[in-house]
PDB file of C-alpha atoms in Angstrom:
ATOM      1  CA  LEU A  23     -17.727 -36.439 -13.074  1.00 61.00           C
ATOM      2  CA  SER A  24     -15.115 -35.312 -14.787  1.00 65.00           C
ATOM      3  CA  THR A  25     -16.874 -35.490 -18.355  1.00 73.00           C
ATOM      4  CA  GLN A  26     -18.596 -32.777 -16.907  1.00 85.00           C
ATOM      5  CA  LEU A  27     -15.659 -30.247 -16.194  1.00 92.00           C
ATOM      6  CA  GLU A  28     -15.104 -27.773 -18.140  1.00 94.00           C
ATOM      7  CA  PRO A  29     -11.425 -27.391 -19.745  1.00 94.00           C
ATOM      8  CA  ILE A  30     -10.646 -24.071 -17.745  1.00 96.00           C
ATOM      9  CA  ASP A  31     -12.021 -26.418 -14.663  1.00 96.00           C
ATOM     10  CA  ILE A  32      -9.687 -29.074 -15.613  1.00 95.00           C
ATOM     11  CA  SER A  33      -6.926 -26.583 -15.933  1.00 96.00           C
ATOM     12  CA  ASN A  34      -7.532 -24.829 -12.850  1.00 96.00           C
ATOM     13  CA  ALA A  35      -7.587 -28.599 -10.831  1.00 95.00           C
ATOM     14  CA  LEU A  36      -4.099 -29.633 -12.421  1.00 94.00           C
ATOM     15  CA  VAL A  37      -2.563 -26.293 -11.338  1.00 95.00           C
ATOM     16  CA  ALA A  38      -4.051 -26.447  -7.591  1.00 96.00           C
ATOM     17  CA  TYR A  39      -2.926 -30.187  -7.308  1.00 93.00           C
ATOM     18  CA  ALA A  40       0.633 -28.990  -8.810  1.00 91.00           C
ATOM     19  CA  LYS A  41       0.713 -26.037  -6.414  1.00 93.00           C
ATOM     20  CA  ALA A  42      -0.148 -28.032  -3.649  1.00 92.00           C
ATOM     21  CA  ALA A  43       2.274 -30.749  -4.409  1.00 88.00           C
ATOM     22  CA  TYR A  44      -0.191 -33.461  -4.153  1.00 87.00           C
ATOM     23  CA  THR A  45       1.642 -36.463  -4.827  1.00 80.00           C
ATOM     24  CA  SER A  46      -0.839 -38.991  -2.760  1.00 82.00           C
ATOM     25  CA  ASP A  47      -2.795 -40.190  -5.833  1.00 82.00           C
ATOM     26  CA  PRO A  48      -1.013 -39.682  -9.164  1.00 80.00           C
ATOM     27  CA  GLY A  49      -4.199 -41.360 -10.687  1.00 83.00           C
ATOM     28  CA  ILE A  50      -6.500 -38.239 -10.623  1.00 87.00           C
ATOM     29  CA  ILE A  51      -3.522 -35.763 -12.562  1.00 87.00           C
ATOM     30  CA  ASP A  52      -3.424 -38.704 -14.819  1.00 88.00           C
ATOM     31  CA  HIS A  53      -6.965 -38.606 -15.443  1.00 90.00           C
ATOM     32  CA  LEU A  54      -7.203 -34.910 -15.650  1.00 93.00           C
ATOM     33  CA  ALA A  55      -4.541 -34.190 -17.840  1.00 92.00           C
ATOM     34  CA  GLU A  56      -5.962 -36.970 -20.258  1.00 92.00           C
ATOM     35  CA  SER A  57      -9.129 -34.980 -19.930  1.00 93.00           C
ATOM     36  CA  MET A  58      -7.451 -31.731 -21.014  1.00 94.00           C
ATOM     37  CA  VAL A  59      -5.976 -33.850 -24.205  1.00 93.00           C
ATOM     38  CA  TYR A  60      -9.060 -34.853 -25.343  1.00 92.00           C
ATOM     39  CA  ARG A  61     -10.639 -31.093 -24.691  1.00 92.00           C
ATOM     40  CA  PHE A  62      -7.765 -29.520 -26.728  1.00 91.00           C
ATOM     41  CA  GLN A  63     -10.455 -27.951 -29.116  1.00 90.00           C
ATOM     42  CA  ASP A  64     -12.577 -26.572 -26.442  1.00 92.00           C
ATOM     43  CA  SER A  65      -9.789 -25.307 -24.589  1.00 94.00           C
ATOM     44  CA  SER A  66      -7.787 -21.581 -24.656  1.00 95.00           C
ATOM     45  CA  ILE A  67      -4.217 -21.360 -25.129  1.00 95.00           C
ATOM     46  CA  ARG A  68      -4.044 -20.453 -21.639  1.00 96.00           C
ATOM     47  CA  GLN A  69      -5.646 -23.819 -20.276  1.00 96.00           C
ATOM     48  CA  VAL A  70      -3.333 -25.927 -22.314  1.00 95.00           C
ATOM     49  CA  THR A  71      -0.374 -23.831 -21.100  1.00 95.00           C
ATOM     50  CA  ARG A  72      -1.300 -24.035 -17.632  1.00 96.00           C
ATOM     51  CA  SER A  73      -2.207 -27.691 -17.804  1.00 95.00           C
ATOM     52  CA  LEU A  74       1.094 -28.462 -19.477  1.00 93.00           C
ATOM     53  CA  TRP A  75       3.114 -26.178 -16.462  1.00 93.00           C
ATOM     54  CA  ALA A  76       1.392 -28.556 -14.019  1.00 93.00           C
ATOM     55  CA  CYS A  77       2.463 -31.728 -15.839  1.00 90.00           C
ATOM     56  CA  ALA A  78       5.831 -30.591 -15.822  1.00 87.00           C
ATOM     57  CA  LYS A  79       5.183 -29.728 -12.332  1.00 88.00           C
ATOM     58  CA  MET A  80       3.913 -32.986 -10.984  1.00 87.00           C
ATOM     59  CA  SER A  81       6.387 -35.008 -13.213  1.00 81.00           C
ATOM     60  CA  GLU A  82       9.229 -33.304 -11.294  1.00 79.00           C
ATOM     61  CA  LEU A  83       7.733 -33.898  -7.715  1.00 78.00           C
ATOM     62  CA  ASP A  84       7.214 -37.439  -8.620  1.00 71.00           C
ATOM     63  CA  CYS A  85      10.219 -38.315 -11.168  1.00 70.00           C
ATOM     64  CA  GLY A  86      12.777 -36.133  -9.619  1.00 59.00           C
ATOM     65  CA  GLU A  87      13.846 -33.201 -11.310  1.00 49.00           C
ATOM     66  CA  SER A  88      17.559 -33.492 -11.020  1.00 45.00           C
ATOM     67  CA  GLU A  89      17.308 -37.867 -11.358  1.00 47.00           C
ATOM     68  CA  THR A  90      20.076 -38.593 -13.687  1.00 44.00           C
ATOM     69  CA  ILE A  91      19.464 -41.766 -16.065  1.00 45.00           C
ATOM     70  CA  ASN A  92      22.868 -41.337 -17.457  1.00 44.00           C
ATOM     71  CA  PRO A  93      25.230 -39.766 -15.530  1.00 45.00           C
ATOM     72  CA  TYR A  94      28.103 -39.400 -18.431  1.00 47.00           C
ATOM     73  CA  LEU A  95      25.571 -37.920 -21.093  1.00 47.00           C
ATOM     74  CA  GLY A  96      23.696 -35.523 -18.103  1.00 49.00           C
ATOM     75  CA  GLU A  97      20.507 -37.442 -19.551  1.00 51.00           C
ATOM     76  CA  THR A  98      17.747 -36.717 -17.373  1.00 51.00           C
ATOM     77  CA  ALA A  99      13.896 -38.055 -17.112  1.00 48.00           C
ATOM     78  CA  TRP A 100      12.815 -35.275 -19.252  1.00 48.00           C
ATOM     79  CA  ASP A 101      15.463 -36.217 -22.159  1.00 52.00           C
ATOM     80  CA  GLN A 102      13.720 -39.818 -22.564  1.00 50.00           C
ATOM     81  CA  ARG A 103      11.073 -40.919 -24.552  1.00 49.00           C
ATOM     82  CA  PRO A 104       7.927 -41.129 -22.593  1.00 48.00           C
ATOM     83  CA  GLU A 105       8.176 -45.330 -23.054  1.00 49.00           C
ATOM     84  CA  GLN A 106      11.416 -45.070 -21.551  1.00 48.00           C
ATOM     85  CA  GLN A 107       9.981 -43.951 -18.053  1.00 49.00           C
ATOM     86  CA  ASN A 108       8.575 -45.629 -15.062  1.00 55.00           C
ATOM     87  CA  ASP A 109       4.680 -45.874 -15.282  1.00 60.00           C
ATOM     88  CA  ILE A 110       3.851 -42.378 -13.552  1.00 59.00           C
ATOM     89  CA  CYS A 111       6.701 -40.388 -15.550  1.00 66.00           C
ATOM     90  CA  ALA A 112       5.586 -41.973 -18.444  1.00 64.00           C
ATOM     91  CA  SER A 113       2.040 -40.321 -18.190  1.00 74.00           C
ATOM     92  CA  TYR A 114       2.756 -37.190 -16.703  1.00 73.00           C
ATOM     93  CA  LEU A 115       5.704 -36.762 -20.015  1.00 78.00           C
ATOM     94  CA  THR A 116       3.161 -38.157 -22.594  1.00 83.00           C
ATOM     95  CA  TYR A 117       0.284 -35.641 -21.801  1.00 86.00           C
ATOM     96  CA  ALA A 118       2.833 -32.876 -21.849  1.00 86.00           C
ATOM     97  CA  HIS A 119       4.191 -33.928 -25.003  1.00 87.00           C
ATOM     98  CA  ASP A 120       0.735 -34.025 -25.791  1.00 89.00           C
ATOM     99  CA  MET A 121      -0.320 -30.311 -24.894  1.00 92.00           C
ATOM    100  CA  ALA A 122       3.375 -28.997 -26.210  1.00 90.00           C
ATOM    101  CA  SER A 123       2.975 -30.688 -29.728  1.00 91.00           C
ATOM    102  CA  TYR A 124      -0.302 -28.904 -29.645  1.00 91.00           C
ATOM    103  CA  LEU A 125       0.860 -25.546 -28.607  1.00 91.00           C
ATOM    104  CA  SER A 126       3.545 -25.749 -31.574  1.00 88.00           C
TER     105      SER A 126
END
Protein backbone atom coordinates (compact mmCIF):
# COMPACT_ATOMS: atom_id res chain seq x y z
CA LEU A 1 0.00 0.00 0.00
CA SER A 2 2.71 2.50 0.92
CA THR A 3 4.36 2.09 -2.48
CA GLN A 4 1.27 3.75 -3.94
CA LEU A 5 1.61 6.79 -1.69
CA GLU A 6 2.92 10.04 -3.11
CA PRO A 7 5.43 12.07 -1.06
CA ILE A 8 2.67 14.50 -0.07
CA ASP A 9 0.66 11.59 1.33
CA ILE A 10 3.67 10.25 3.23
CA SER A 11 4.46 13.67 4.67
CA ASN A 12 0.85 14.32 5.68
CA ALA A 13 0.56 10.89 7.31
CA LEU A 14 3.77 11.41 9.29
CA VAL A 15 2.62 14.81 10.51
CA ALA A 16 -0.82 13.46 11.42
CA TYR A 17 0.65 10.59 13.45
CA ALA A 18 3.04 12.99 15.19
CA LYS A 19 0.32 15.52 16.01
CA ALA A 20 -1.88 12.73 17.32
CA ALA A 21 1.07 11.48 19.41
CA TYR A 22 0.45 7.98 18.06
CA THR A 23 3.05 5.80 19.76
CA SER A 24 1.14 2.50 19.82
CA ASP A 25 2.87 1.15 16.71
CA PRO A 26 6.18 2.87 15.98
CA GLY A 27 6.70 0.55 13.00
CA ILE A 28 4.22 2.63 10.99
CA ILE A 29 6.24 5.79 11.54
CA ASP A 30 9.47 3.95 10.72
CA HIS A 31 8.01 2.65 7.47
CA LEU A 32 6.63 6.03 6.41
CA ALA A 33 9.87 7.84 7.29
CA GLU A 34 11.88 5.28 5.35
CA SER A 35 9.51 5.68 2.41
CA MET A 36 10.07 9.45 2.47
CA VAL A 37 13.84 8.99 2.46
CA TYR A 38 13.58 6.85 -0.67
CA ARG A 39 11.32 9.42 -2.34
CA PHE A 40 13.49 12.54 -1.93
CA GLN A 41 13.79 13.03 -5.68
CA ASP A 42 9.99 13.28 -5.98
CA SER A 43 9.49 15.40 -2.84
CA SER A 44 9.30 19.11 -2.25
CA ILE A 45 11.42 20.81 0.41
CA ARG A 46 8.24 21.41 2.41
CA GLN A 47 7.34 17.71 2.39
CA VAL A 48 10.80 16.70 3.58
CA THR A 49 10.81 19.44 6.23
CA ARG A 50 7.41 18.38 7.57
CA SER A 51 8.56 14.76 7.64
CA LEU A 52 11.71 15.77 9.51
CA TRP A 53 9.55 17.61 12.06
CA ALA A 54 7.37 14.51 12.47
CA CYS A 55 10.42 12.30 13.11
CA ALA A 56 11.67 14.78 15.69
CA LYS A 57 8.27 14.91 17.38
CA MET A 58 7.92 11.12 17.44
CA SER A 59 11.45 10.78 18.79
CA GLU A 60 10.55 13.21 21.55
CA LEU A 61 7.43 11.18 22.39
CA ASP A 62 9.15 7.79 22.29
CA CYS A 63 12.57 8.70 23.65
CA GLY A 64 11.77 11.61 25.91
CA GLU A 65 12.82 15.15 25.09
CA SER A 66 14.61 15.65 28.37
CA GLU A 67 15.96 12.13 28.73
CA THR A 68 19.51 12.84 29.81
CA ILE A 69 22.12 10.27 28.87
CA ASN A 70 25.11 11.90 30.56
CA PRO A 71 23.99 14.38 33.23
CA TYR A 72 27.51 15.77 33.69
CA LEU A 73 27.75 16.82 30.05
CA GLY A 74 24.05 17.53 29.60
CA GLU A 75 24.04 15.02 26.75
CA THR A 76 20.61 14.05 25.46
CA ALA A 77 19.39 11.38 23.06
CA TRP A 78 19.67 13.91 20.21
CA ASP A 79 23.40 14.38 20.94
CA GLN A 80 24.23 10.72 20.43
CA ARG A 81 24.90 9.00 17.15
CA PRO A 82 21.96 6.89 15.94
CA GLU A 83 23.72 3.58 16.57
CA GLN A 84 24.00 4.50 20.26
CA GLN A 85 20.22 4.87 20.65
CA ASN A 86 17.70 2.20 21.44
CA ASP A 87 16.03 0.72 18.35
CA ILE A 88 13.04 3.06 18.21
CA CYS A 89 15.06 6.20 18.80
CA ALA A 90 17.74 5.05 16.38
CA SER A 91 15.33 4.65 13.48
CA TYR A 92 13.74 8.06 13.99
CA LEU A 93 17.13 9.72 14.39
CA THR A 94 18.59 7.92 11.37
CA TYR A 95 15.74 9.04 9.12
CA ALA A 96 15.81 12.53 10.64
CA HIS A 97 19.54 12.69 9.94
CA ASP A 98 18.99 11.59 6.35
CA MET A 99 16.29 14.23 5.89
CA ALA A 100 18.40 16.97 7.49
CA SER A 101 21.38 16.00 5.31
CA TYR A 102 19.19 16.19 2.22
CA LEU A 103 17.96 19.64 3.21
CA SER A 104 21.46 21.00 3.87
